[in-house]
Coordinates of C-alpha atoms in Angstrom, one line a residue:
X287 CA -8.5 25.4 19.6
X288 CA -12.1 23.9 18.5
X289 CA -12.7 22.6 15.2
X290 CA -15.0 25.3 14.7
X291 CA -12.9 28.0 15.3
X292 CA -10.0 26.8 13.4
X293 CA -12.5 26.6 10.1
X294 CA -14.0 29.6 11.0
X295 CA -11.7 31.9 8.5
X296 CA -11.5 29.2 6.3
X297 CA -15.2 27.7 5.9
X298 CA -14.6 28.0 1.5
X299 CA -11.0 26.3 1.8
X300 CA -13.3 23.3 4.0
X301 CA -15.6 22.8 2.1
X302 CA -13.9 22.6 -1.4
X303 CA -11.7 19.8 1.1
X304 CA -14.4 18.1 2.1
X305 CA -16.4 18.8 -1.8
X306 CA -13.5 16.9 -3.4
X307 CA -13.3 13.8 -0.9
X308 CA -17.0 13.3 -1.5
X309 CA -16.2 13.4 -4.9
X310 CA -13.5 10.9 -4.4
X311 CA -15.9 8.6 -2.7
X312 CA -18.7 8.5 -5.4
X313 CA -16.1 8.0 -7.7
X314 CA -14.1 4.9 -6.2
X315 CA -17.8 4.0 -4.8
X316 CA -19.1 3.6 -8.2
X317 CA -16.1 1.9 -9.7
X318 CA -16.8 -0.9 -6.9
X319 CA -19.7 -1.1 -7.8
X320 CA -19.0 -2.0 -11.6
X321 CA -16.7 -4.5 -10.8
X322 CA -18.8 -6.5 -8.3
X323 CA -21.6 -6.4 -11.1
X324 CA -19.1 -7.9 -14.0
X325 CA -17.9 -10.3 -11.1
X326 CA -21.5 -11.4 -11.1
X327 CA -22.0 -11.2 -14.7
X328 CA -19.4 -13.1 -15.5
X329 CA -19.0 -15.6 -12.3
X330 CA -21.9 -16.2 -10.9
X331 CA -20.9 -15.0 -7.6
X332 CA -20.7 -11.7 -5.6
X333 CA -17.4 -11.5 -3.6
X334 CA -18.6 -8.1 -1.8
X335 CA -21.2 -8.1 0.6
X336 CA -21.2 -4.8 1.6
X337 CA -19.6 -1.2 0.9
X338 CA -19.3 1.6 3.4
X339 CA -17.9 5.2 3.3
X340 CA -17.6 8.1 5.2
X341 CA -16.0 11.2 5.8
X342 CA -13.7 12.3 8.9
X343 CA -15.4 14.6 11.4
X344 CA -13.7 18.0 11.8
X345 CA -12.7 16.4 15.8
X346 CA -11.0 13.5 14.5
X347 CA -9.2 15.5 12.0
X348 CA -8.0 17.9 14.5
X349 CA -7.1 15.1 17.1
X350 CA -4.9 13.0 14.4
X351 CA -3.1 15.9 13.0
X352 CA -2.3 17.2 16.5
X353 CA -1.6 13.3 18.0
X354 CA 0.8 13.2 15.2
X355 CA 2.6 16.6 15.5
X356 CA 1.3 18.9 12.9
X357 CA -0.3 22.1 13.2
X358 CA -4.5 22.6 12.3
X359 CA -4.6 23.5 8.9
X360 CA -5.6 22.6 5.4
X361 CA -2.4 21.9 3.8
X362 CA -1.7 19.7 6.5
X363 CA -4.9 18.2 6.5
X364 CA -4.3 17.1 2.4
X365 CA -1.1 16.4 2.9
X366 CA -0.8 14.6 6.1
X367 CA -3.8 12.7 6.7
X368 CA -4.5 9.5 4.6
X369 CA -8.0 8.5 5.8
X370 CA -10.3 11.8 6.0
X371 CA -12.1 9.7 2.7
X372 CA -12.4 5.9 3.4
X373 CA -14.4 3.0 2.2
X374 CA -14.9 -0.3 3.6
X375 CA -15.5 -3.2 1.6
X376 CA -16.9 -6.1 3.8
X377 CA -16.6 -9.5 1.9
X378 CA -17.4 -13.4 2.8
X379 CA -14.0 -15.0 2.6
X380 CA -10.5 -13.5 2.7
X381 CA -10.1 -15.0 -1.1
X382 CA -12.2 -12.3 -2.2
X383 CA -9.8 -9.5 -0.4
X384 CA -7.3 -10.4 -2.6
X385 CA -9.1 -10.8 -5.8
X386 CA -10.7 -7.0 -5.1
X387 CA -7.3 -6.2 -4.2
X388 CA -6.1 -7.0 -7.6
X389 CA -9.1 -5.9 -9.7
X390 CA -8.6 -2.2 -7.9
X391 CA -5.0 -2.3 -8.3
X392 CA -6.1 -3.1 -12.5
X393 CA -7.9 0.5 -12.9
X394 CA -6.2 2.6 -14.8
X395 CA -7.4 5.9 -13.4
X396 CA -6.6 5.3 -9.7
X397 CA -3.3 4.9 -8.4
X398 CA -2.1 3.2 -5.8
X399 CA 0.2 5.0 -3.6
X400 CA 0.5 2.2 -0.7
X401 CA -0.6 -1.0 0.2
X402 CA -1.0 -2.4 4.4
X403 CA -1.7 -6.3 4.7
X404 CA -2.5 -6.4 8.1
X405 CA -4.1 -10.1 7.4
X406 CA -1.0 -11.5 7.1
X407 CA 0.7 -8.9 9.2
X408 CA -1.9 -8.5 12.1
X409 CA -1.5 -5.6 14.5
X410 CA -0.4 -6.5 17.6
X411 CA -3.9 -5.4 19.3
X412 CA -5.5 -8.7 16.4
X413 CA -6.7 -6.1 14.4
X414 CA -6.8 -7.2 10.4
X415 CA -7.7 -5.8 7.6
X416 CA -6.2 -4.9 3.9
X417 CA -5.4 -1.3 3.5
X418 CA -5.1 0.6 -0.1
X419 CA -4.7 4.1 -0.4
X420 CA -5.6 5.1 -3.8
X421 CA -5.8 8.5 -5.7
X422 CA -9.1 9.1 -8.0
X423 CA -8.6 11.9 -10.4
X424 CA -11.7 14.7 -9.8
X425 CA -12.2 16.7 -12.9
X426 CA -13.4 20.3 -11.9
X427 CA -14.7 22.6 -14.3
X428 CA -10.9 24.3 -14.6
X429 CA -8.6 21.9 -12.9
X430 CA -8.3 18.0 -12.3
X431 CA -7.5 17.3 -8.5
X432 CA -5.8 13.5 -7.1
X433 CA -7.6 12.7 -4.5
X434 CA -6.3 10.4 -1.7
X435 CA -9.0 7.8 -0.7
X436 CA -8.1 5.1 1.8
X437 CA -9.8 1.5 1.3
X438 CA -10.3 -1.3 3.8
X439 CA -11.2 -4.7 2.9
X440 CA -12.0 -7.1 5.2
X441 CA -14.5 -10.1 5.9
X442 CA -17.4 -10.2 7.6
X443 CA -16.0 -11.3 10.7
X444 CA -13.3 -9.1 10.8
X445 CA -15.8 -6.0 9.8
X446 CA -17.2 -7.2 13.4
X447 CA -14.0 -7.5 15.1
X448 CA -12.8 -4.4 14.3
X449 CA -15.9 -2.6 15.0
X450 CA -16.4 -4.3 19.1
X451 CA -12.5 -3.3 19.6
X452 CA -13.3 0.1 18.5
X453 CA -16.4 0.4 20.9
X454 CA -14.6 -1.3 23.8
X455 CA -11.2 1.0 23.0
X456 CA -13.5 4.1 22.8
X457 CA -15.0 3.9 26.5
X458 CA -11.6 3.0 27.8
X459 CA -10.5 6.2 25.7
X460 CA -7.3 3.8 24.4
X461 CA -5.9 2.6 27.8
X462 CA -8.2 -0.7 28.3
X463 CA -7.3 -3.3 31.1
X464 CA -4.4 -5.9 29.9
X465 CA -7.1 -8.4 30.4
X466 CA -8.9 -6.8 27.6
X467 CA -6.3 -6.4 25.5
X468 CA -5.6 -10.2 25.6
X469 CA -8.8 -11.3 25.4
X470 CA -9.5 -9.4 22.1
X471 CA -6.3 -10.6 21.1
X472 CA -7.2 -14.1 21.6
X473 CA -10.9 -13.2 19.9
X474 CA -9.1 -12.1 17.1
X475 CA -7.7 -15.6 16.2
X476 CA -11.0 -17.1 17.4
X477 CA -12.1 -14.8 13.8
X478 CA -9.0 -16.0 11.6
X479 CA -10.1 -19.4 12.7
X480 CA -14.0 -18.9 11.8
X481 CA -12.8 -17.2 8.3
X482 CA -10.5 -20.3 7.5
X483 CA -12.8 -22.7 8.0
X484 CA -15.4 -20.8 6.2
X485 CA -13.6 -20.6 3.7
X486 CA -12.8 -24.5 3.8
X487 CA -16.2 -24.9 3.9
X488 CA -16.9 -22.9 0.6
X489 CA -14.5 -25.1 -1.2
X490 CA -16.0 -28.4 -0.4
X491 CA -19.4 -26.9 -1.4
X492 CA -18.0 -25.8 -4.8
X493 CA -16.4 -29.1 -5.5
X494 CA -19.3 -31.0 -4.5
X495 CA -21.2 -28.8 -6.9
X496 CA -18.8 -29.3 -9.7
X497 CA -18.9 -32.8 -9.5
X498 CA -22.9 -32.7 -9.8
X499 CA -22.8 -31.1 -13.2

C-alpha cells in the first residue's frame, strides 16, 4: 500500500503527527540555539557550526516500519519509530560533541530516553556520530504531548562522511560492491584521523595564545 493511500482516512491523525514533531523541532531547535549563544557569551567560542532538521517523508516512514515488522499506522508510527523528527548538530572538533552532549543532557524540560556513541563505538560500515533521543514537552491548548526527537552530533568531517556513504549506499539501493564497503571503511578512519589532528591542532593554537597574554 502507498503512503497516500494509507493516510488517506487519516489525513487529521497525520497531520496533528507531523504538527507536533514540528513543534518538537522549533522547540529543541531554539534551545540549541540559546546555548551556543551563552557558549559564546560566556567563552568566546562557538562549538556548533551548523544545525539541521527535518521531518521523515511519508516513504521512509512506511519503508522502516514495514523493514522492521510493524504494520502502517499511527500508533505504530509514535511508538515505534525514533527518528521521524531529527536534528543534526555539525560541530568543529569531537570535544565539542561531548560538551553539547552534556549541556542537552542539563535541560530540565527534555528527557533523555537513550544515548548511541557510535564515535567510540563506530558502526561496522565507519559510520560515527553521537545519537540522543530526547522528549520535548508540546503544550497544546488542552493537553501537553512528549515528543520524541532524535539528535545527531557530529563534526564536520563526519557530517561529510556520512552524507557520501548515504549517496553511494542509495544508488546501490544498500547492496554496494565489498570494495566499496572497504574503501569507505578505510575513508572513515582517514576522517577520525583528520578530526584528531584537528583537534591537536586547536590545542597548540590555544596554548600558544594563552602564553601571549
Amino acid at each position: 500500500m502507498q503512503p497516500a493511500e494509507v493516510f488517506q482516512d487519516n489525513v487529521e491523525s497525520w497531520e496533528t503527527l507531523i504538527f507536533l514533531y514540528n513543534s518538537a523541532l522549533k522547540e529543541v531547535g531554539t534551545k540549541l540555539e540559546i546555548l551556543n549563544d551563552e557558549f559564546v557569551h560566556v567563552h568566546k567560542y562557538n562549538p556548533i557550526e551548523y544545525i539541521k532538521s527535518r521531518i521523515k517523508s511519508p516513504e521512509s516512514i512506511c519503508k522502516k516500519l514495514k523493514r522492521n515488522g510493524f504494520e502502517v499506522t499511527m500508533e505504530n508510527m509514535a511508538n515505534n519509530l525514533n527518528d521521524i523528527a531529527g536534528i543534526r548538530i555539525v560541530c568543529s572538533f569531537t570535544s565539542d560533541i561531548y560538551r553539547i552532549a552534556e549541556m542537552i543532557g542539563k535541560q530540565n524540560d527534555l528527557t533523555v530516553l537513550s544515548v548511541k556513541d557510535y564515535i567510540k563505538r563506530p558502526k561496522a560500515s565507519g559510520y560515527k556520530s553521537y545519537h540522543m533521543l530526547v522528549t520535548v514537552p508540546i503544550f497544546l491548548s488542552d493537553r501537553v504531548v512528549d515528543t520524541k526527537v532524535e539528535i545527531q552530533i557530529r563534526t564536520i568531517a563526519m557530517d561529510f562522511w556520512a552524507s557520501l556513504e548515504h549517496k553511494i549506499y542509495y544508488k546501490f539501493e544498500g547492496n554496494a560492491p565489498d570494495y566499496i564497503s572497504r574503501d569507505l571503511r578505510e575513508c572513515s578512519d582517514i576522517v577520525s584521523m583528520l578530526d584528531e589532528k584537528m583537534l591537536q591542532l586547536n590545542k597548540a593554537i590555544l596554548e600558544e595564545k594563552a602564553k601571549m597574554k
